[in-house]
CSV table of C-alpha atoms in Angstrom, one decimal:
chain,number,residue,atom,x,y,z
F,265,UNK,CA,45.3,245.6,121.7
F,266,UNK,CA,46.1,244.4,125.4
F,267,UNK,CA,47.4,246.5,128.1
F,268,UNK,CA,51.4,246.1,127.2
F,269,UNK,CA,51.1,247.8,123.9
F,270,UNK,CA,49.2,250.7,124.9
F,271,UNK,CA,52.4,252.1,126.5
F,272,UNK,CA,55.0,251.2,129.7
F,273,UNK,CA,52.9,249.6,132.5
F,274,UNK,CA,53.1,250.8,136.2
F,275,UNK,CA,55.7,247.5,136.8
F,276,UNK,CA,58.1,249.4,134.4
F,277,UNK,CA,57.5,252.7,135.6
F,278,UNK,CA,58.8,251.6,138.9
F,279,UNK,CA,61.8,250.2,137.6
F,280,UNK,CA,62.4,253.3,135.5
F,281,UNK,CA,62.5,255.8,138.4
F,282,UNK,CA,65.3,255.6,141.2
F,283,UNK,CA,65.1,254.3,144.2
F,284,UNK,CA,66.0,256.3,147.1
F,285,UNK,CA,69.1,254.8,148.9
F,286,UNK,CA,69.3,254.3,152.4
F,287,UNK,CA,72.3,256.6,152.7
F,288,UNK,CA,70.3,259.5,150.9
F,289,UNK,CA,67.6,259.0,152.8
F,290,UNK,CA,70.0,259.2,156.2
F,291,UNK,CA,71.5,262.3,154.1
F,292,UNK,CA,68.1,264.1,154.1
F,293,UNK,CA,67.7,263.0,157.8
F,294,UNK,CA,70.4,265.2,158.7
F,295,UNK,CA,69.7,267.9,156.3
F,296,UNK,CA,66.0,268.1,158.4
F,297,UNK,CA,67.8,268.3,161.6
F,298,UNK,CA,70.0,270.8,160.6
F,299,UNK,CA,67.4,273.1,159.1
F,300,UNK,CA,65.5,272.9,162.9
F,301,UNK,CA,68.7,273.6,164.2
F,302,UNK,CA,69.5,276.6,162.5
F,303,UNK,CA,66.1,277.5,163.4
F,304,UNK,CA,66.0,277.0,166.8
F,305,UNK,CA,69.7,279.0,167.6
F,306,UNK,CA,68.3,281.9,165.3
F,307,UNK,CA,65.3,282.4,167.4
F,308,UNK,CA,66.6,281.5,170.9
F,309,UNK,CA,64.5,279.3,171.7
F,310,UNK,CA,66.2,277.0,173.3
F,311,UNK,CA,67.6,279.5,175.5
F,312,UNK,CA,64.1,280.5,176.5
F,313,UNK,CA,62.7,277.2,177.7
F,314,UNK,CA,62.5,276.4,180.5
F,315,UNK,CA,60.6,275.2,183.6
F,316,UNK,CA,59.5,278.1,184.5
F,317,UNK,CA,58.0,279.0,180.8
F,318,UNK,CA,56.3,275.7,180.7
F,319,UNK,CA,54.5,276.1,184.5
F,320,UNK,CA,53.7,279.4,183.0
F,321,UNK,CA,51.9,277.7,179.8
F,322,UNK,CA,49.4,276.1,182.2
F,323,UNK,CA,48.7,279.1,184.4
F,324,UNK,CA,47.8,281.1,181.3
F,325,UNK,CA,46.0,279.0,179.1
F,326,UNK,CA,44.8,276.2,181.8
F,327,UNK,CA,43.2,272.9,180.2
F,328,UNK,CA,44.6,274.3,176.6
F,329,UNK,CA,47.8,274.8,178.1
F,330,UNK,CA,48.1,270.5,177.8
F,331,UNK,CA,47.3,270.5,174.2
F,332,UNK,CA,50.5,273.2,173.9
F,333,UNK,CA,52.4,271.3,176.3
F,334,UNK,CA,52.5,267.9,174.7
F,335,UNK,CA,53.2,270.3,171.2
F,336,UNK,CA,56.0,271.8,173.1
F,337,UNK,CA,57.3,268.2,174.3
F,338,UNK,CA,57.5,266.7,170.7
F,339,UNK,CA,59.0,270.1,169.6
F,340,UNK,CA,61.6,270.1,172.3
F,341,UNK,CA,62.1,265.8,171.8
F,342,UNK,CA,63.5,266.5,168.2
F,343,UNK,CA,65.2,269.0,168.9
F,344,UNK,CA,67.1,267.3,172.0
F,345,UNK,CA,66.0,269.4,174.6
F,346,UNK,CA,66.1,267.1,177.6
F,347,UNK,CA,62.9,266.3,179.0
F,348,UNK,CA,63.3,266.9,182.9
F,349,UNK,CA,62.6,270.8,181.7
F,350,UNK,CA,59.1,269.9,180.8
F,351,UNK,CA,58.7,267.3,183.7
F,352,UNK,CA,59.9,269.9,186.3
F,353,UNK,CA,57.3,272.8,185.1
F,354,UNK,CA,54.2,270.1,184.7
F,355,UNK,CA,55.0,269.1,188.5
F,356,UNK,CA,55.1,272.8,189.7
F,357,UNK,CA,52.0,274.0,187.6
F,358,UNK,CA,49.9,270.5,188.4
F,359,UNK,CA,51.2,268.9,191.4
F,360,UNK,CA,53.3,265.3,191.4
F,361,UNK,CA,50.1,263.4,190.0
F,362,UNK,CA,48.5,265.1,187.8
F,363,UNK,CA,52.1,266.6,186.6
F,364,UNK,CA,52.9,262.9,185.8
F,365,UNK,CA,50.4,261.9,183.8
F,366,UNK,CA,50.0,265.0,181.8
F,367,UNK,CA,54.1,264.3,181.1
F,368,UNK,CA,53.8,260.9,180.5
F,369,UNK,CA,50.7,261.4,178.0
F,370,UNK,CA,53.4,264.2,176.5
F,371,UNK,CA,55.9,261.5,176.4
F,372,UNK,CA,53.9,258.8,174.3
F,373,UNK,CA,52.3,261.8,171.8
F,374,UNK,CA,56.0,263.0,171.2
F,375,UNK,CA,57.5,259.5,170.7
F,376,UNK,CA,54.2,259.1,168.0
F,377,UNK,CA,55.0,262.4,166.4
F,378,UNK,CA,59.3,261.5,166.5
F,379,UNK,CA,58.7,258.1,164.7
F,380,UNK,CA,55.9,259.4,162.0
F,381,UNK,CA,58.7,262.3,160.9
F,382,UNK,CA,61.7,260.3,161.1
F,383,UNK,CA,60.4,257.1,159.6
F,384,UNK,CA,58.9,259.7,156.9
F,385,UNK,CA,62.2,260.9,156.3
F,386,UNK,CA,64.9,258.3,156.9
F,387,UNK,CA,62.8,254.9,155.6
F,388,UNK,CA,64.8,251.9,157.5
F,389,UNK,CA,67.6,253.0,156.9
F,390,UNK,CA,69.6,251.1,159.4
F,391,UNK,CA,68.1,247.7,158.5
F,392,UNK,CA,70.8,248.3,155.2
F,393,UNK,CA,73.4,248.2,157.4
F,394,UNK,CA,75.6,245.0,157.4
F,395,UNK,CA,77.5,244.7,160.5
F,396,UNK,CA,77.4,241.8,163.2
F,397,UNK,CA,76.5,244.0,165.9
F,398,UNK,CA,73.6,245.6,164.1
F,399,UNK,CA,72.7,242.1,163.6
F,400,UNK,CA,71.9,240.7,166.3
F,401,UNK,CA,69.9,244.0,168.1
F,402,UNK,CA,67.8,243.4,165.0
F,403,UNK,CA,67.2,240.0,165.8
F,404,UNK,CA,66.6,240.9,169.5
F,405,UNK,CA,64.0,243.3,168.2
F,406,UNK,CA,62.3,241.1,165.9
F,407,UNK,CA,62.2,238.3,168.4
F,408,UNK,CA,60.4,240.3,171.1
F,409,UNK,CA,59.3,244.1,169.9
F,410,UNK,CA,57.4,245.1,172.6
F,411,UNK,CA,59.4,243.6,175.4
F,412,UNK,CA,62.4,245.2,173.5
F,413,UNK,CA,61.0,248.8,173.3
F,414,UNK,CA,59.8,248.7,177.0
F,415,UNK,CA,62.9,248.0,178.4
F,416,UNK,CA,64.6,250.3,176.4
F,417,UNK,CA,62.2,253.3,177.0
F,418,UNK,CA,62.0,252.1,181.1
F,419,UNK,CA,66.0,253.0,180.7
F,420,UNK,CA,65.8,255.9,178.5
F,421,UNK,CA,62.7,257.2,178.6
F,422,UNK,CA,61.8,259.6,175.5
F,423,UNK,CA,65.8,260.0,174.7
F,424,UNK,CA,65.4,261.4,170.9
F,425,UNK,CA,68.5,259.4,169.7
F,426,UNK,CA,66.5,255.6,171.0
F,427,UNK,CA,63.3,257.6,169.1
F,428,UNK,CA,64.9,257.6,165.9
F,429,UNK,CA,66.7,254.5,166.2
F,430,UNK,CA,63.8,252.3,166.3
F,431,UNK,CA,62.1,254.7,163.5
F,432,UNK,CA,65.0,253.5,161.4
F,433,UNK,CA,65.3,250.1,162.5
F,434,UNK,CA,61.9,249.5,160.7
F,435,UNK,CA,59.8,248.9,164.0
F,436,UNK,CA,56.4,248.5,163.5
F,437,UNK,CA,54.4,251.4,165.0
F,438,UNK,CA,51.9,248.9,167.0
F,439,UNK,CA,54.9,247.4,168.5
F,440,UNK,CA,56.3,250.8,168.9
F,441,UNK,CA,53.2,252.4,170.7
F,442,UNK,CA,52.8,249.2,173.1
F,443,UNK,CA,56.1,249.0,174.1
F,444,UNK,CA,56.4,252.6,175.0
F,445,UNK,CA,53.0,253.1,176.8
F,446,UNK,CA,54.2,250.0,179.1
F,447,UNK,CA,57.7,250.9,179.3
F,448,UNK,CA,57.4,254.6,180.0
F,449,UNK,CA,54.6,255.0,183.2
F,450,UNK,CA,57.8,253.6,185.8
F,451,UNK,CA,60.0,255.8,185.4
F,452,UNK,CA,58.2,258.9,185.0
F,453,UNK,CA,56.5,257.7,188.6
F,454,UNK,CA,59.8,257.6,189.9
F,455,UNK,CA,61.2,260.5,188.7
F,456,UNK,CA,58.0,262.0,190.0
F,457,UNK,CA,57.8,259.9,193.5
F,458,UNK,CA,61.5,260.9,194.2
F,459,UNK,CA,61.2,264.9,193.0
F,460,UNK,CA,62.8,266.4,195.7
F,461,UNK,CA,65.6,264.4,195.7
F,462,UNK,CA,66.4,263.8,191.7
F,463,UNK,CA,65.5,267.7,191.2
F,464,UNK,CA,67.0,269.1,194.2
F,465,UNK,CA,69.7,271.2,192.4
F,466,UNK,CA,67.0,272.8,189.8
F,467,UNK,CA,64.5,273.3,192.9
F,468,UNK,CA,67.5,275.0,194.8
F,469,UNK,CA,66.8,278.3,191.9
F,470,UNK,CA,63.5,277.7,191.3
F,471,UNK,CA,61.7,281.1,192.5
């Protein structure tokens, strides 16, 4: 007999088994954060990281220590552990160039690694949303991608909350990448160019 008597097809599987809704997948979102939450106030690590800790990862471990470091930066960009801490310790272990570019080679590998797990998790969840405002940024965004992304990330930088927003907003990872790799270098010179000034209050009890 053909194909359609020999039992359901893979067209009817599909409709058979349920589709995940956006709001679940947003539900499971926050049940992910709040296991690394949980995690991260039982062990302290938050409390433990700082610039010192991360100059200290390159002294010990050298050219490993940016393989760590850029682990460290993705692991500290979900978890919203601002970014200045690992900025600050690259700069006093490396110097203001080569601190820079190992930071802003962080920066792009931890905005990769945020938009693999949340787009994993949360789908595009916030293209279901039906508002006016939502919109039109979606329609910016669609327009112009990459111009969109690289302003964004020359005003926020790696800012986990813009990460998982354009995860969700059902970017496309090429536009994703190229935006940030253009929109990124600026500010990190600047923040780097101006140290001593932006930082002075964090240098002030830096032994």
């Amino acid at each position: 007999g053909d194909l359609h008597s020999r039992g359901p097809g893979l067209h009817s599987l599909m409709e058979v088994s349920p589709t995940i809704t956006p709001a679940r997948k947003l539900l499971y979102l926050a049940g992910f954060f709040l296991i690394l939450f949980v995690l991260v106030e039982s062990t302290g690590l938050r409390s433990r990281l700082s610039p010192q800790e991360i100059r200290t990862l390159f002294w010990d471990y050298h050219w490993w220590g940016v393989g760590l470091f850029c682990l460290a930066f993705s692991a500290g960009n979900l978890l919203y552990i601002p970014g200045w801490i690992f900025l600050v310790g690259a700069v006093f272990a490396l110097g203001k160039e080569w601190g820079g570019l190992v930071t802003l080679t962080a920066g792009v590998v931890s905005s990769i690694v945020s938009y693999g797990i949340i787009r994993g998790i949360g789908g595009d969840a916030l293209r279901s949303l039906n508002h006016r405002w939502a919109d039109r940024v979606f329609a910016h965004l669609d327009d112009r991608p990459v111009l969109s992304v690289a302003l964004l990330r020359l005003m926020f930088q790696t800012l986990p909350i813009l990460n998982y927003a354009l995860a969700l907003a059902n970017v496309r990872f090429r536009h994703y990448l190229l935006g940030t790799v253009l929109g990124l270098p600026t500010p990190i010179f600047l923040y780097c160019y101006f140290f001593e000034i932006v930082f002075k209050q964090v240098l002030d009890h830096f032994p």
